[in-house]
Coordinates of C-alpha atoms in Angstrom, one line a residue:
Chain A
D695 CA -34.9 9.8 20.9
T696 CA -32.5 10.9 18.2
A697 CA -29.6 8.5 17.9
V698 CA -27.2 10.9 16.0
S699 CA -28.2 14.5 16.1
Q700 CA -26.6 17.3 14.1
T701 CA -27.1 21.0 14.5
P702 CA -27.9 23.1 12.6
K703 CA -29.9 21.4 9.9
Y704 CA -29.4 24.3 7.5
L705 CA -26.6 26.9 7.5
V706 CA -26.4 29.8 5.1
T707 CA -23.4 32.0 5.4
Q708 CA -21.2 34.3 3.4
M709 CA -17.8 33.6 2.0
G710 CA -15.0 34.1 4.4
N711 CA -17.0 33.4 7.5
D712 CA -16.2 30.8 10.1
K713 CA -18.8 28.3 11.1
S714 CA -19.3 25.1 13.2
I715 CA -21.5 22.1 12.9
K716 CA -22.2 20.0 16.0
C717 CA -22.8 16.3 16.3
E718 CA -23.9 14.2 19.2
Q719 CA -24.7 10.5 19.5
N720 CA -26.4 8.7 22.3
L721 CA -25.8 5.2 21.1
G722 CA -22.6 4.6 23.1
H723 CA -20.6 4.2 20.0
D724 CA -16.9 4.7 20.1
T725 CA -16.3 5.9 16.6
M726 CA -17.6 9.0 14.9
Y727 CA -17.2 10.3 11.3
W728 CA -17.8 13.3 9.1
Y729 CA -18.8 12.8 5.5
K730 CA -19.4 15.3 2.8
Q731 CA -22.0 14.9 0.2
D732 CA -21.5 17.1 -2.9
S733 CA -24.0 18.4 -5.4
K734 CA -23.8 15.2 -7.3
K735 CA -24.7 13.2 -4.2
F736 CA -21.3 11.6 -3.9
L737 CA -20.5 10.8 -0.3
K738 CA -16.9 11.0 0.8
I739 CA -15.2 10.5 4.2
M740 CA -13.6 13.5 5.7
F741 CA -12.6 12.5 9.3
S742 CA -13.0 9.7 11.7
Y743 CA -12.5 9.7 15.5
N744 CA -12.2 6.7 17.7
N745 CA -12.5 7.4 21.4
K746 CA -11.6 11.0 20.9
E747 CA -8.5 10.1 18.8
L748 CA -8.3 11.2 15.2
I749 CA -7.8 8.1 13.0
I750 CA -8.8 9.2 9.6
N751 CA -8.0 12.5 8.1
E752 CA -8.6 12.5 4.4
T753 CA -7.3 15.1 2.0
V754 CA -9.4 17.9 3.3
P755 CA -8.3 21.6 3.4
N756 CA -6.9 22.5 6.7
R757 CA -9.6 25.1 7.0
F758 CA -11.7 22.1 8.2
S759 CA -10.9 21.2 11.8
P760 CA -12.7 18.4 13.7
K761 CA -12.9 18.4 17.5
S762 CA -14.0 15.6 19.7
P763 CA -14.4 16.7 23.3
D764 CA -15.6 13.2 24.3
K765 CA -16.6 10.1 22.4
A766 CA -20.3 11.1 22.2
H767 CA -19.5 14.4 20.4
L768 CA -17.7 15.3 17.2
N769 CA -17.8 18.9 16.0
L770 CA -16.7 20.3 12.7
H771 CA -15.3 23.8 12.5
I772 CA -14.7 25.4 9.1
N773 CA -12.7 28.6 8.7
S774 CA -12.7 31.1 5.8
L775 CA -15.7 29.4 4.1
E776 CA -15.5 29.2 0.3
L777 CA -18.3 28.7 -2.3
G778 CA -17.0 25.1 -2.9
D779 CA -17.7 24.2 0.7
S780 CA -21.4 24.2 -0.1
A781 CA -22.6 20.7 0.5
V782 CA -24.4 18.4 2.9
Y783 CA -22.3 17.3 5.8
F784 CA -23.2 14.1 7.5
C785 CA -22.1 12.9 10.9
A786 CA -22.2 9.2 11.6
S787 CA -21.2 6.8 14.4
S788 CA -20.4 3.1 14.8
Q789 CA -19.1 0.7 17.3
V790 CA -15.8 -1.0 16.6
R791 CA -16.5 -4.1 18.5
G792 CA -20.2 -5.0 18.4
P793 CA -23.0 -4.5 16.0
Y794 CA -21.8 -3.6 12.5
G795 CA -24.1 -0.7 11.8
Y796 CA -23.3 2.8 11.0
T797 CA -25.9 5.4 12.1
F798 CA -26.1 8.7 10.3
G799 CA -27.3 12.0 11.4
S800 CA -29.9 13.8 9.3
G801 CA -27.3 16.0 7.7
T802 CA -26.4 19.7 7.7
R803 CA -27.0 21.6 4.4
L804 CA -24.3 24.3 4.2
T805 CA -24.8 27.0 1.6
V806 CA -22.0 29.5 1.1
V807 CA -23.0 32.7 -0.7
Chain B
A258 CA -9.8 2.5 -9.2
Q259 CA -13.3 2.9 -7.9
K260 CA -13.9 0.7 -4.9
I261 CA -17.6 0.7 -5.3
T262 CA -19.3 1.0 -8.7
Q263 CA -22.9 1.6 -9.3
T264 CA -23.5 1.6 -13.0
Q265 CA -27.1 2.7 -13.0
P266 CA -27.5 6.4 -12.4
G267 CA -31.3 6.1 -12.7
M268 CA -33.8 3.2 -12.7
F269 CA -37.6 3.0 -13.2
V270 CA -39.8 0.3 -11.9
Q271 CA -43.5 -0.3 -11.9
E272 CA -45.3 -0.4 -8.6
K273 CA -45.5 -3.9 -7.1
E274 CA -42.7 -5.2 -9.4
A275 CA -39.3 -6.3 -8.3
V276 CA -36.1 -4.3 -9.1
T277 CA -32.4 -5.0 -8.9
L278 CA -29.9 -2.3 -8.2
D279 CA -26.4 -3.2 -9.2
C280 CA -23.2 -2.8 -7.2
T281 CA -19.7 -4.1 -7.8
Y282 CA -16.8 -3.7 -5.4
D283 CA -13.1 -3.9 -5.4
T284 CA -11.0 -4.9 -2.5
S285 CA -8.0 -7.0 -1.7
D286 CA -9.1 -7.6 1.9
Q287 CA -10.6 -11.0 2.8
S288 CA -12.7 -9.4 5.5
Y289 CA -15.2 -6.7 4.5
G290 CA -18.8 -5.7 4.9
L291 CA -21.2 -4.5 2.3
F292 CA -24.1 -2.1 3.0
W293 CA -27.0 -0.6 1.3
Y294 CA -28.5 2.8 2.3
K295 CA -31.6 4.6 1.1
Q296 CA -31.6 8.4 0.9
P297 CA -35.1 9.8 0.2
S298 CA -35.7 13.3 -1.0
S299 CA -35.8 14.4 2.7
G300 CA -32.1 13.7 2.8
E301 CA -31.5 11.3 5.7
M302 CA -29.5 8.1 5.2
I303 CA -31.4 5.0 6.1
F304 CA -29.7 1.7 6.6
L305 CA -31.3 -1.1 4.6
I306 CA -29.2 -4.3 4.7
Y307 CA -25.7 -5.7 5.4
Q308 CA -23.7 -8.6 4.1
G309 CA -20.4 -9.7 5.6
S310 CA -17.8 -11.2 3.4
Y311 CA -17.9 -14.5 5.3
D312 CA -21.6 -14.8 5.4
E313 CA -22.7 -17.8 3.4
Q314 CA -26.3 -16.9 3.1
N315 CA -27.6 -13.9 1.2
A316 CA -28.9 -11.2 3.6
T317 CA -32.6 -10.5 3.7
E318 CA -34.5 -7.8 5.5
G319 CA -38.2 -7.7 4.7
R320 CA -38.6 -6.7 1.1
Y321 CA -34.9 -6.2 0.6
S322 CA -32.4 -8.9 -0.2
L323 CA -28.8 -8.8 -1.2
N324 CA -27.6 -11.0 -4.0
F325 CA -24.0 -11.5 -3.0
Q326 CA -21.7 -13.1 -5.6
K327 CA -18.3 -13.1 -4.0
A328 CA -16.4 -14.4 -7.0
R329 CA -17.8 -11.7 -9.2
K330 CA -17.4 -9.1 -6.4
S331 CA -21.0 -8.0 -6.7
A332 CA -23.6 -7.2 -4.1
N333 CA -26.8 -6.3 -5.9
L334 CA -29.8 -5.1 -3.9
V335 CA -33.2 -6.6 -4.8
I336 CA -36.3 -4.8 -3.8
S337 CA -39.4 -7.0 -4.1
A338 CA -43.0 -5.6 -4.5
S339 CA -41.9 -2.0 -5.1
Q340 CA -43.9 0.7 -3.4
L341 CA -44.1 4.4 -4.2
G342 CA -42.3 5.2 -1.0
D343 CA -39.3 3.3 -2.4
S344 CA -38.5 6.1 -4.7
A345 CA -35.2 7.4 -3.5
M346 CA -31.4 7.4 -4.1
Y347 CA -29.8 4.1 -3.1
F348 CA -26.2 3.8 -2.1
C349 CA -24.0 0.8 -2.0
A350 CA -21.1 1.0 0.5
M351 CA -18.2 -1.1 1.7
R352 CA -16.2 -1.3 5.0
E353 CA -12.9 -3.0 4.4
G354 CA -11.0 -4.9 7.0
L355 CA -12.1 -6.8 10.1
R356 CA -15.3 -5.9 11.8
G357 CA -13.3 -4.9 14.9
S358 CA -11.5 -2.1 13.2
A359 CA -12.6 1.5 13.1
R360 CA -13.0 1.7 9.4
Q361 CA -15.1 4.1 7.4
L362 CA -17.6 3.3 4.7
T363 CA -16.7 3.9 1.1
F364 CA -19.7 4.8 -1.0
G365 CA -20.7 4.2 -4.6
S366 CA -22.2 7.0 -6.7
G367 CA -25.8 6.0 -6.1
T368 CA -28.8 4.9 -8.1
Q369 CA -31.9 7.1 -8.3
L370 CA -34.9 4.8 -8.2
T371 CA -38.3 6.0 -9.3
V372 CA -41.3 3.8 -8.7
L373 CA -44.1 4.4 -11.2
P374 CA -47.8 4.1 -10.2

């Protein structure tokens, strides 16, 4: 049973396209996150949702739009993809009140050509 | 200022020996949590160990231990009896604020550990 699952695992697309990455967690956690890992392996928070409410929105181009239909799902839609968007995107989840752990998905490697 | 600093971009260790990966942090919060994650070449993020700011004992999980020195704001990871499978990127991370807050993790730049046979 996968705790945090992301699809797709790999995504290759042309500049200018619009794409989505989906994330689902079956841990009953109430908070979900999107992180971006760049080519130098640096991980940076992009967004965070708590019970479907956006609580963290870092300085990210507005071409990136998260959507949380329910607390088990957090999707990331990217419009007008650019070369610089190429990275690995990780979804993660945690529980505000309860165990301290953050569980990560396996990542989505996005390549913009 | 960097909140999490990992000063060792790369480390080598002989198999079966111990290795320490350095991590210093910067926060003005009294309540915070420190985490270590392992990222093998396959890419997934694997949780290793956690230390809360109020925990008096250093955390241990199997071969992993966290050398927590609060006054120095350091949280070094010690891996004992290194194995070839320990070769990976290791990230130190911090959650600021109380545990009951929906706070994100802030990551360091990572240390690439290579275990030599």
